[in-house]
Coordinates of C-alpha atoms and ligand atoms in Angstrom, one line a residue:
X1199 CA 1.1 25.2 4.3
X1200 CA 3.5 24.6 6.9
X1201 CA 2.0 23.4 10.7
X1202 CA 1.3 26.7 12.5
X1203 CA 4.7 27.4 15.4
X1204 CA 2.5 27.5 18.5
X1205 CA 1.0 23.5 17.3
X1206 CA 4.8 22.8 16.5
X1207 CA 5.4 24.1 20.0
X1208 CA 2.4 22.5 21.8
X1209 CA 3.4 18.7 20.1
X1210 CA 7.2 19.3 21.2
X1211 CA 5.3 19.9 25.0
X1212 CA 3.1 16.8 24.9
X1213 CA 6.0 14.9 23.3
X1214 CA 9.3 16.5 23.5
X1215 CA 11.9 14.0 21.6
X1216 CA 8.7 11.9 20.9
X1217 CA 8.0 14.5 18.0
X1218 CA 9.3 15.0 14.5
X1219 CA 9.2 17.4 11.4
X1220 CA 12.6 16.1 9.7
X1221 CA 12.4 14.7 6.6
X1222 CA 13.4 10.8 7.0
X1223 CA 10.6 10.6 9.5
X1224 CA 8.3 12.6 7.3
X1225 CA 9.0 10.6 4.4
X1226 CA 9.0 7.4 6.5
X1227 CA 5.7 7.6 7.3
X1228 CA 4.1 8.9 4.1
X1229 CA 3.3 5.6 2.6
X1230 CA 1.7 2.1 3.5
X1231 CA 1.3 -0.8 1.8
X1232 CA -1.2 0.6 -0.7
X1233 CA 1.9 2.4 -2.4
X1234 CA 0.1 5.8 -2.1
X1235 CA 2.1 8.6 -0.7
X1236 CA 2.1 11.6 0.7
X1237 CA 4.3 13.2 3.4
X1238 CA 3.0 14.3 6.8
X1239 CA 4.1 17.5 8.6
X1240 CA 5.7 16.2 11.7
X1241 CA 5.3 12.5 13.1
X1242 CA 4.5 11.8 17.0
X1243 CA 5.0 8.5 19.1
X1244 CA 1.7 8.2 21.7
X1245 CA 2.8 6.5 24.5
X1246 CA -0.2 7.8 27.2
X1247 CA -4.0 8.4 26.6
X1248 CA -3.5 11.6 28.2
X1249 CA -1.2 12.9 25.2
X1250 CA -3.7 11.4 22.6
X1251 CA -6.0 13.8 24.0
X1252 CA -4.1 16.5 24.1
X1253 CA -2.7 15.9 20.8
X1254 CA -6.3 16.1 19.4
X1255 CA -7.2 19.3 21.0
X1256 CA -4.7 20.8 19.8
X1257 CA -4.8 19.8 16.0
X1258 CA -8.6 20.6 16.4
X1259 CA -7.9 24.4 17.7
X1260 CA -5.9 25.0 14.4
X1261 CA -7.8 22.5 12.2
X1262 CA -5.0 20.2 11.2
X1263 CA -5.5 17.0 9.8
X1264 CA -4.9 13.9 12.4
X1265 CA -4.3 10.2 10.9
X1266 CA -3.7 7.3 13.5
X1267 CA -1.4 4.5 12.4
X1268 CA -0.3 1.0 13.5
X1269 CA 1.8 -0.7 11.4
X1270 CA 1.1 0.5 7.8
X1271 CA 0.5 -2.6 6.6
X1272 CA -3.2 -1.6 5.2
X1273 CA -4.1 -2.5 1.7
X1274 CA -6.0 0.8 1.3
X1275 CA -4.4 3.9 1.6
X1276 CA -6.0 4.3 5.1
X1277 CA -3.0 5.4 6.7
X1278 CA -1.2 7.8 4.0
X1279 CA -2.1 11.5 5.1
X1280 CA -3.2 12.9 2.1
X1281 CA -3.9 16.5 2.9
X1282 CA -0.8 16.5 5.3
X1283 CA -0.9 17.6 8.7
X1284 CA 0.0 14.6 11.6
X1285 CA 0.5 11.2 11.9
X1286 CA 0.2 9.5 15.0
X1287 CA 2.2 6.5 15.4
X1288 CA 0.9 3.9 18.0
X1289 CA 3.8 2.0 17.7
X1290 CA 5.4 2.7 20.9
X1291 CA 2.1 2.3 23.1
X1292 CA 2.1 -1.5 22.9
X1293 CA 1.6 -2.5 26.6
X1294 CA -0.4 -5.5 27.2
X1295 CA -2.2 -4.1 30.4
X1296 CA -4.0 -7.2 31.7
X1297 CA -4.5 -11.0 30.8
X1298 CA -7.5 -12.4 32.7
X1299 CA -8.5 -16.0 31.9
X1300 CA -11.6 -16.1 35.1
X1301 CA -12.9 -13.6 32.9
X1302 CA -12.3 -14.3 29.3
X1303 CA -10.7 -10.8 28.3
X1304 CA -7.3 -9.0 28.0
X1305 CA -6.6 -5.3 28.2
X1306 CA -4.3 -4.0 25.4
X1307 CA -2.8 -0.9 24.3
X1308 CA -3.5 -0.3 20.3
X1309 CA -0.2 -0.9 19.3
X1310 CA 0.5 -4.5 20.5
X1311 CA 1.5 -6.4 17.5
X1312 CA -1.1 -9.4 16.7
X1313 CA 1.1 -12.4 16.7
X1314 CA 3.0 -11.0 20.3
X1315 CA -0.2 -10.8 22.0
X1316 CA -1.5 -14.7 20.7
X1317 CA 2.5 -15.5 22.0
X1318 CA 1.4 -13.6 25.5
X1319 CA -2.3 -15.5 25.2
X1320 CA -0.9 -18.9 24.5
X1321 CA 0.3 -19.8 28.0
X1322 CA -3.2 -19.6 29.2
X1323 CA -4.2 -21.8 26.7
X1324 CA -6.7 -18.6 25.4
X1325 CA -6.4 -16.6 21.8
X1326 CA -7.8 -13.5 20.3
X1327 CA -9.7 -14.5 16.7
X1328 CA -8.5 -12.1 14.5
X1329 CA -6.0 -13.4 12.4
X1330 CA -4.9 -11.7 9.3
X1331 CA -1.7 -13.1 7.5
X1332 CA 0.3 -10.2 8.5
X1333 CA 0.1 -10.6 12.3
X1334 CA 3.5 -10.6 12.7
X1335 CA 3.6 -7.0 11.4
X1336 CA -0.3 -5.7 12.4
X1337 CA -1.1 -3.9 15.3
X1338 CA -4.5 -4.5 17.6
X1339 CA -5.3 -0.6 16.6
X1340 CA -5.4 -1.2 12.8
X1341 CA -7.1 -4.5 13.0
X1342 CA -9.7 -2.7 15.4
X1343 CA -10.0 0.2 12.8
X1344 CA -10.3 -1.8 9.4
X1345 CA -12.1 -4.8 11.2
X1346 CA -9.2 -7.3 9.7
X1347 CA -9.7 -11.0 9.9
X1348 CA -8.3 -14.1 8.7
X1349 CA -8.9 -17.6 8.3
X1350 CA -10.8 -18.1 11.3
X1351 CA -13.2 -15.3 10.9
X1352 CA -15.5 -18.1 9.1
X1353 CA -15.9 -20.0 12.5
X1354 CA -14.9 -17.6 15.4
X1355 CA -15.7 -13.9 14.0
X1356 CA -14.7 -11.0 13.2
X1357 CA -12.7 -7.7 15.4
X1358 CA -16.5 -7.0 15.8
X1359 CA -17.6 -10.1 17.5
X1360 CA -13.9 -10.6 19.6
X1361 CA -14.1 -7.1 21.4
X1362 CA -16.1 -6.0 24.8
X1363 CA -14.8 -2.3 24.7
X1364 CA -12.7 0.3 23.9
X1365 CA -11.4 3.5 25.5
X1366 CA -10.6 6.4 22.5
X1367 CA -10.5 9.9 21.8
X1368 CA -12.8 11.5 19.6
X1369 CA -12.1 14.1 16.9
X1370 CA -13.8 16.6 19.5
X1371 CA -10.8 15.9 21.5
X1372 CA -12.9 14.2 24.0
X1373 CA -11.4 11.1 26.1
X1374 CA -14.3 8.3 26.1
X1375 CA -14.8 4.4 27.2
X1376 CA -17.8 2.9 25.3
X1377 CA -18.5 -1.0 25.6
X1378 CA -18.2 -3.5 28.7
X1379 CA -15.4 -5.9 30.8
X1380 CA -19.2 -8.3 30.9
X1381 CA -19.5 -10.7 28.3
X1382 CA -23.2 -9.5 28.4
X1383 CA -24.3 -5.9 28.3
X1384 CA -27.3 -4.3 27.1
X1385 CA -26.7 -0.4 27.9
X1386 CA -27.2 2.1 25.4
X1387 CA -26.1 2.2 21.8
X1388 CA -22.9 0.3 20.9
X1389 CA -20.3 2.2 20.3
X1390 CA -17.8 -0.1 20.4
X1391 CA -18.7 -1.7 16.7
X1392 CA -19.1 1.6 15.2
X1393 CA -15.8 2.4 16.2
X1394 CA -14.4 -1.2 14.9
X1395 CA -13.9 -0.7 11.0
X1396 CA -14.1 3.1 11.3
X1397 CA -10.4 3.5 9.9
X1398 CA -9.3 6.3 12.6
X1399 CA -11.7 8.7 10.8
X1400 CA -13.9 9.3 14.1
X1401 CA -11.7 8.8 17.3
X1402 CA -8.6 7.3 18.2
X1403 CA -8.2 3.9 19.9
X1404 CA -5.9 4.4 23.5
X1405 CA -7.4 0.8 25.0
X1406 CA -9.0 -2.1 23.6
X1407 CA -10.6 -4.7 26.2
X1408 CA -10.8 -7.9 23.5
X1409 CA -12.4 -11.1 24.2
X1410 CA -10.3 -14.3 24.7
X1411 CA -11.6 -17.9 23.4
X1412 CA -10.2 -20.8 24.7
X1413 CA -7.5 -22.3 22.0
X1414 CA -9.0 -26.3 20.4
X1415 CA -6.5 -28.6 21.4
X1416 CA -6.6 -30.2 18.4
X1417 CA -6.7 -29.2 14.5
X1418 CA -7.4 -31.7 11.3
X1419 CA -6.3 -30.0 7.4
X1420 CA -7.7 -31.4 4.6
X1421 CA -7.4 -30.3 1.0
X1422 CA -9.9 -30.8 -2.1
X1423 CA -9.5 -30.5 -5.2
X1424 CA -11.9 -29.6 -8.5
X1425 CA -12.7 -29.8 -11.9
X1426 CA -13.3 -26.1 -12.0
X1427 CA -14.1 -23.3 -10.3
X1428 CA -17.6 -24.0 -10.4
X1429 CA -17.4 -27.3 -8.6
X1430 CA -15.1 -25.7 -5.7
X1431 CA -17.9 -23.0 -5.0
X1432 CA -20.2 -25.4 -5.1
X1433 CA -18.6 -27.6 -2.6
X1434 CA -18.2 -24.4 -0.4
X1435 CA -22.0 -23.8 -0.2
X1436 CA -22.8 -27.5 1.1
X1437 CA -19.7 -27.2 3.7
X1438 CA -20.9 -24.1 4.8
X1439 CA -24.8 -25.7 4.8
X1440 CA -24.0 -28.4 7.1
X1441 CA -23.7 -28.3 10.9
X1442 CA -20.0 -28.7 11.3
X1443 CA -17.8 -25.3 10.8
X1444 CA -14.9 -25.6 9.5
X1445 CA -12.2 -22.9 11.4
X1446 CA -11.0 -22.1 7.7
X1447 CA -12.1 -23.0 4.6
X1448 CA -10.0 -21.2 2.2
X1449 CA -10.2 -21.3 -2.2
X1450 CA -7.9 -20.8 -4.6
X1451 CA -8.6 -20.6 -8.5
X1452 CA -7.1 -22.4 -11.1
X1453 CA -4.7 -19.3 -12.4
X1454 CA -4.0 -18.7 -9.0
X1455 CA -2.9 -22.4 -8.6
X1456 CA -0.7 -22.2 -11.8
X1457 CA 1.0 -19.0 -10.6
X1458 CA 1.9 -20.5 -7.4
X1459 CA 3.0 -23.9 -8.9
X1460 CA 5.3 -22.3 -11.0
X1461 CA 6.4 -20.4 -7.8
X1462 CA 6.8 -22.7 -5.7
X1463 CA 7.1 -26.4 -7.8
X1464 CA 4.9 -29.4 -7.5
X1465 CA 3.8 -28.9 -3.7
X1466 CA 1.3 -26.8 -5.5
X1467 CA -1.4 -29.3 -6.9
X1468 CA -2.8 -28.3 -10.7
X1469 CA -5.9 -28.0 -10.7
X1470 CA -9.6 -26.4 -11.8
X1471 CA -9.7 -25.1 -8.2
X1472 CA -8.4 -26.1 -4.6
X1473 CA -9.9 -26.2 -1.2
X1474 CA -8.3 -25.9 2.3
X1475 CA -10.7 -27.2 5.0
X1476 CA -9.6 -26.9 9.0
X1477 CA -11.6 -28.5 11.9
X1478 CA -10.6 -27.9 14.8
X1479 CA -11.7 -29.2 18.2
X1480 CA -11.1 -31.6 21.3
X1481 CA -9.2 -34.9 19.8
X1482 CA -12.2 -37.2 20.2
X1483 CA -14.7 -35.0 18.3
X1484 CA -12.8 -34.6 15.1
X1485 CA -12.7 -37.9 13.4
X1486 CA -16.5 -37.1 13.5
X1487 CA -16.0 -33.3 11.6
X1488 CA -13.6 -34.7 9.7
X1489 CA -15.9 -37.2 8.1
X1490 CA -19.0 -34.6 8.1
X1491 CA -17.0 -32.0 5.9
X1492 CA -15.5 -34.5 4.0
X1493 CA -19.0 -35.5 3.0
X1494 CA -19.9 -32.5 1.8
X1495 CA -16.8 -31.7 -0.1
X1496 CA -17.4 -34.6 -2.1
X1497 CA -20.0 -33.7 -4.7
X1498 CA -19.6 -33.6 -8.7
X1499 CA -16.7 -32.4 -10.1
X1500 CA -14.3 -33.4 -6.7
X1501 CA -10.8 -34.9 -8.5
X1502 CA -8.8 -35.6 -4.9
X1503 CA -9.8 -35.4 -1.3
X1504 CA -6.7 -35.7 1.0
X1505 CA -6.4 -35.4 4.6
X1506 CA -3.2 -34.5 6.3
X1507 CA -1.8 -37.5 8.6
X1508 CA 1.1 -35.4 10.3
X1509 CA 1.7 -31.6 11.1
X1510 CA 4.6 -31.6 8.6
X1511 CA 1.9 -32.7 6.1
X1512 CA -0.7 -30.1 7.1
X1513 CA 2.0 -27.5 6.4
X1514 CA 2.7 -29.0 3.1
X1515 CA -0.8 -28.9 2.1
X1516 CA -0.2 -25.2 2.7
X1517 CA 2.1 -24.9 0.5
X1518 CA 0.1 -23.1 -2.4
X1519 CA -1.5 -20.8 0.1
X1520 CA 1.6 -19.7 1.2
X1521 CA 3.1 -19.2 -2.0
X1522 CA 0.0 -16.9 -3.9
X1523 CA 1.5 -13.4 -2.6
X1524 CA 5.3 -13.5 -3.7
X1525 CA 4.2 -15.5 -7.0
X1526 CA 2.2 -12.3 -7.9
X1527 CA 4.2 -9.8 -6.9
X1528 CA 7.0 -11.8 -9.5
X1529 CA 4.2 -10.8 -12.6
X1530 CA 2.4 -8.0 -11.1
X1531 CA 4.2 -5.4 -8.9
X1532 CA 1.1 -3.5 -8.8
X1533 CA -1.9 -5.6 -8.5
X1534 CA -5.0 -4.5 -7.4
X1535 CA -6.0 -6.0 -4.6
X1536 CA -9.7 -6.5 -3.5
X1537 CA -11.3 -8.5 -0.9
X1538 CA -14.9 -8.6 -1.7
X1539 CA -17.5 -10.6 0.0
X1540 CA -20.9 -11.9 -1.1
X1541 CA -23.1 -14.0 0.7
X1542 CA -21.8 -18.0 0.9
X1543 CA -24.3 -19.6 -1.6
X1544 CA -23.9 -16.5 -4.0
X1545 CA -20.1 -17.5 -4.4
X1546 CA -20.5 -19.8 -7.1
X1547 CA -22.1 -16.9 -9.2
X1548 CA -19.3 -14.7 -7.9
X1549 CA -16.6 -16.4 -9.5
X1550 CA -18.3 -17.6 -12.5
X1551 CA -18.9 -13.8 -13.0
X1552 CA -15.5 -12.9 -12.6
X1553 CA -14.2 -15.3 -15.1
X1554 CA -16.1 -13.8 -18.0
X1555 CA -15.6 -10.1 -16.4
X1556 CA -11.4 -11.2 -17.3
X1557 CA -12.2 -12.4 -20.3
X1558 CA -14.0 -9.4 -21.6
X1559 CA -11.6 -7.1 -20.1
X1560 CA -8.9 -9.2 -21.0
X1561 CA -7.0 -8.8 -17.9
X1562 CA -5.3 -11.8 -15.4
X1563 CA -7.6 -12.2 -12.2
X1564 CA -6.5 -14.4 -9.5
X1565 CA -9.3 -15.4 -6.9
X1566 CA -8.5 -16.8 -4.0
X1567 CA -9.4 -16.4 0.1
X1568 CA -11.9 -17.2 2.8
X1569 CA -14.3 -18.6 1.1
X1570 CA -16.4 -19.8 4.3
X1571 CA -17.0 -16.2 4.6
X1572 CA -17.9 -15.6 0.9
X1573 CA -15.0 -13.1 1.2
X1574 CA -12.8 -13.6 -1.7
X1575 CA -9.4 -11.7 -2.6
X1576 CA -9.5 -10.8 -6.3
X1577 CA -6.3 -9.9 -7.2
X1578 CA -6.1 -7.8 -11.0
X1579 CA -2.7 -8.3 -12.4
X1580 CA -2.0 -6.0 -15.3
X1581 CA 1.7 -5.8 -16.2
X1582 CA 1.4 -2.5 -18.6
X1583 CA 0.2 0.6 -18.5
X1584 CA -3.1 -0.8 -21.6
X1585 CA -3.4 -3.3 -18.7
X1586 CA -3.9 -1.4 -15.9
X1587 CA -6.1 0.8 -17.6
X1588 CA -8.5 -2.3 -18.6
X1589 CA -8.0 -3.4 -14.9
X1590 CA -9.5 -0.5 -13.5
X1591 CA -13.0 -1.0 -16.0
X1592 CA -12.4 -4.2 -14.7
X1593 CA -12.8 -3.0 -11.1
X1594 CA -15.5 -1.4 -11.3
X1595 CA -17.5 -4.2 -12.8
X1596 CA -16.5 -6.7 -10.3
X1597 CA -17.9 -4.5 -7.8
X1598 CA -21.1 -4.2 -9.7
X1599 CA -21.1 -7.9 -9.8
X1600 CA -20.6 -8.4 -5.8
X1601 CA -23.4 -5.7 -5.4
X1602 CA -26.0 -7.5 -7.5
X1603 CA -25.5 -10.4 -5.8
X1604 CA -25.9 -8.9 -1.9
X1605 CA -22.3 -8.6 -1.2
X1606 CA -20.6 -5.8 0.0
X1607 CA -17.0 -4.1 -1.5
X1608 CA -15.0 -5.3 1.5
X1609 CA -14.8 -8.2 4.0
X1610 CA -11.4 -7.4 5.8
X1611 CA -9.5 -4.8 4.2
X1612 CA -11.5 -1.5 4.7
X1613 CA -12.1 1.1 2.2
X1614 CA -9.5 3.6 2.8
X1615 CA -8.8 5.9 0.7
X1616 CA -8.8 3.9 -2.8
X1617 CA -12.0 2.4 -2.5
X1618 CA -14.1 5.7 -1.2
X1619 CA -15.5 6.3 -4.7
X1620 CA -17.6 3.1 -4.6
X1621 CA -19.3 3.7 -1.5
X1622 CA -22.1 5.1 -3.2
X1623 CA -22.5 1.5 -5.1
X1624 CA -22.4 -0.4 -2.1
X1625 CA -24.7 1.9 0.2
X1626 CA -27.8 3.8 -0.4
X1627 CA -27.9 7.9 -0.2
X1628 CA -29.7 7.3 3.3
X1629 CA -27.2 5.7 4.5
X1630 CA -24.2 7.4 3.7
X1631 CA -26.0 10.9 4.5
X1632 CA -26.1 9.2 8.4
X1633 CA -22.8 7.9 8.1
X1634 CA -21.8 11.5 7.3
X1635 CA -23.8 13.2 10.3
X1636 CA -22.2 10.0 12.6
X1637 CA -18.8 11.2 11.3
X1638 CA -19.9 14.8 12.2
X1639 CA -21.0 14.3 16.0
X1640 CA -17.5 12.7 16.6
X1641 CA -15.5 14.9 14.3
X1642 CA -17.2 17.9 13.9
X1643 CA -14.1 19.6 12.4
X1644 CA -12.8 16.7 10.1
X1645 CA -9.2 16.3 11.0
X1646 CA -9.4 12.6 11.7
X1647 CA -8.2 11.1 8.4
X1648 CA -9.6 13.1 6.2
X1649 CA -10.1 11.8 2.9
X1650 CA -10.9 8.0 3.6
X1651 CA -13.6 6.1 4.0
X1652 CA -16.4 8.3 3.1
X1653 CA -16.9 9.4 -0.6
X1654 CA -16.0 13.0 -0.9
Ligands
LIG2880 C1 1.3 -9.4 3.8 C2 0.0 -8.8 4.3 C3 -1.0 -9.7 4.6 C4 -2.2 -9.2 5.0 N1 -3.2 -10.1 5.4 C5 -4.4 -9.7 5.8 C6 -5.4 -10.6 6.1 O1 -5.3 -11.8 6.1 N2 -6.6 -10.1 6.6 C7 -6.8 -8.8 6.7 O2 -7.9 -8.4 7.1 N3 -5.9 -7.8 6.4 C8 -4.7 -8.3 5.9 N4 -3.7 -7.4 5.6 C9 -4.0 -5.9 5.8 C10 -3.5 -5.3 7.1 O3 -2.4 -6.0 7.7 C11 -4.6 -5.2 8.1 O4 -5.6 -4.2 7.7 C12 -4.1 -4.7 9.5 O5 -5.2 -4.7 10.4 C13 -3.5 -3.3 9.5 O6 -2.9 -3.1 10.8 P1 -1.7 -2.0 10.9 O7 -1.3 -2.0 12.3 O8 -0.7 -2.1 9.9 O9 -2.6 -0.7 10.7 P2 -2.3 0.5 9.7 O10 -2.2 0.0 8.3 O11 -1.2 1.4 10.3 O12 -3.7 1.3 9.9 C14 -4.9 0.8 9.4 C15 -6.1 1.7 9.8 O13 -6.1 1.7 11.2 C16 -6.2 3.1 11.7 N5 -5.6 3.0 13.0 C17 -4.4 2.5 13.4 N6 -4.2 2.6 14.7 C18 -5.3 3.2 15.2 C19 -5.7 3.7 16.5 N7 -5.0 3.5 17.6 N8 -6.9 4.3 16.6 C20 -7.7 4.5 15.5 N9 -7.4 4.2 14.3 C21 -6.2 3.5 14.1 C22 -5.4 3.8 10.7 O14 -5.8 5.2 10.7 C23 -5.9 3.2 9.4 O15 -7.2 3.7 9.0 C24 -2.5 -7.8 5.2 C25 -1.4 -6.9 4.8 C26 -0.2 -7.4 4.4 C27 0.9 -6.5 4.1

């Protein structure tokens, strides 16, 4: 069904040139980098809370579907408007309102790009957390609204922990501010987390008030590596069990390792499995976290312990990180990407398990990520159409895996709309029946991004 004139009318009032129905836009903005697809009626730029809201009134009065975007770069489906209607880019409102050091917080607008506000933060000698690989391309908004992390998530948190408050609009149409500018606050129930990793489905984000951290001076990379698989996970439980954090403590497997050697040569060790370890800190403390995470990385089955000497080294020692995604996109155009997490001393069952799940199913698993976090990326490469159908049994046992052993279908990426069916594994009837009525008192028509997150 076409969008009704009058809302055509009303969005070329709130947005005039701002607003689109043409078919390059349309198409544009159909997809995101889950490589679902589907086309949106028309395509407006927010640039002012006041036309968020009056954008959602008027998609509520004639029941038209509403999905907020950043940058697209989800994993999910989260942003693809599957039952049509608007999209709502936040591109263009990417002011940073306010950087304020006495205080510890900066005032954004939801489409500031990641990396550009760290480049505004840096000066200050402050940072925001969050920081997911694509933070060159991601916007605040989505990392707000799928809780994205990074690396550092396993010392400094999460979106959740790194935010005071918000200011949105919910599906009611309803302008709102929920949270604090304190870095204490005890009033009322906190909105501001439910909204973090609701994936636009109950209001849309104008504001975010994020909390700053002052940046370590100073930063140590070592890398491990392991017999096996085993060994690594091993070695990740008595890191993780000792009093020193790391600020990333990253795995890779040993397929993984082999992809990415052939990928990128012999920067990439061989290996059972690898081990990136960061500390980071004041220059006098980290010989000390250094030798304490060292310690416990050393343990049966370690074959090489090296710590970097320069920052050119470091960077090196990167090396197989940084070359995992384009060496399986060169076998697998479409993987299956999952980032599931299970609690830290679980991990060695977790990737045990998933080594004999590929077997069995006979598909190529690659497992790699932040392992500090338990949060691992468990990438399914089939390369044929007998493949992908094994991959998806596969899936589905993985995630019965991750449940037995208390984790949880997601750490970072969200649930969109490719992972909905599994809510009911990961989350009991109870819960998912509140979820629902929580969807329902902000959106009590169900045009924000319909079709994600919750099962249908
Ligand atoms: C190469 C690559 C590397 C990646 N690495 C990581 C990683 O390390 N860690 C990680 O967690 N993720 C990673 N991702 C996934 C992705 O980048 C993150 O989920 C990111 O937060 C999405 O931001 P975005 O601006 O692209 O949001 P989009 O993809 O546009 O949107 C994501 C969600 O946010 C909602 N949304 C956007 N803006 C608003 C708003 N203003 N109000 C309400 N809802 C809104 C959308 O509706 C959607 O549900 C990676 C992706 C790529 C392509």
């Amino acid at each position: 069904m076409p969008l009704p004139d009058t809302l055509l009318q009303t969005l070329q009032s709130i947005f005039g040139d701002a607003a689109h129905t043409g078919p390059a836009e349309r198409l544009a903005y159909a997809y995101d980098n889950s490589r679902l697809n589907a086309q949106p009626d028309a395509v407006v730029f927010p640039t002012e809370h006041a036309q968020v809201e009056a954008l959602v009134r008027a998609c509520r009065e004639h029941r038209v579907p509403l999905t907020a975007r950043g940058r697209g770069s989800n994993t999910t489906g989260a942003t693809v408007p599957v039952e049509g209607g608007v999209v709502a880019s936040f591109e263009r409102m990417n002011r940073i309102l306010r950087i304020d050091p006495a205080n510890r917080l900066t005032v954004v607008e939801p489409g500031v790009i990641n990396a550009d506000l760290q480049r505004a933060l840096a000066p200050h000698g402050l940072f925001w957390p969050p920081d997911p690989s694509s933070s060159p391309w991601c916007t605040i908004g989505g990392n707000l609204a799928c809780n994205a992390a990074g690396p550092r998530a396993v010392k400094y948190g999460t979106p959740r922990e790194n935010t005071l408050g918000l200011r949105a609009v919910a599906g009611t149409s309803e302008g709102f501010r929920c949270g604090t500018y304190t870095s204490k606050g005890a009033t009322g129930y906190d909105l501001t987390r439910l909204l973090i990793g609701s994936e636009g489905t109950l209001a849309l984000v104008t504001e975010a008030t994020l909390k700053l951290t002052p940046r370590p001076s100073a930063i140590r990379t070592l890398r491990a590596t392991y017999r096996d698989v085993g060994a690594a996970a091993q070695a990740v439980a008595r890191i993780m069990g000792q009093p020193v954090t790391p600020c990333a403590l990253e795995f890779i497997d040993e397929t993984a390792l082999k992809l990415a050697h052939a990928h990128a040569g012999n920067e990439v060790p061989l290996a059972g499995a690898l081990l990136m370890i960061e500390v980071d800190g004041e220059p006098g403390t980290l010989e000390a976290a250094v030798a304490a995470v060292s310690a416990a990385a050393r343990g049966d089955g370690l074959e090489t312990l090296h710590t970097a000497a320069t920052v050119e080294e470091a960077q090196r020692l990167w090396a197989a990180r940084k070359a995992l995604s384009p060496a399986q996109r060169t076998i697998a155009p479409d993987k299956i990407n999952e980032d599931v997490v299970v609690p830290v001393s679980r991990l060695p069952e977790l990737v045990q398990g998933i080594q004999r799940l590929a077997a069995r199913h006979d598909v190529l698993v690659v497992s790699f990520g932040h392992a500090g976090n338990g949060n691992l990326h468990v990438n399914l490469l089939p390369r044929d159409a007998a493949e992908r159908e094994r991959a998806h049994a596969c899936l589905a046992d993985v995630f019965a895996l991750v449940i037995a052993l208390d984790g949880t279908l997601s750490g970072e990426h969200g649930i969109g709309r490719i992972k909905r069916e599994f809510m009911p594994l990961a989350l009991q009837p109870t819960t998912l029946r509140l979820m629902g009525e929580v969807k329902r008192a902000f959106d009590p028509d169900g045009i924000l991004n319909p079709g994600k997150l919750l099962p249908a």
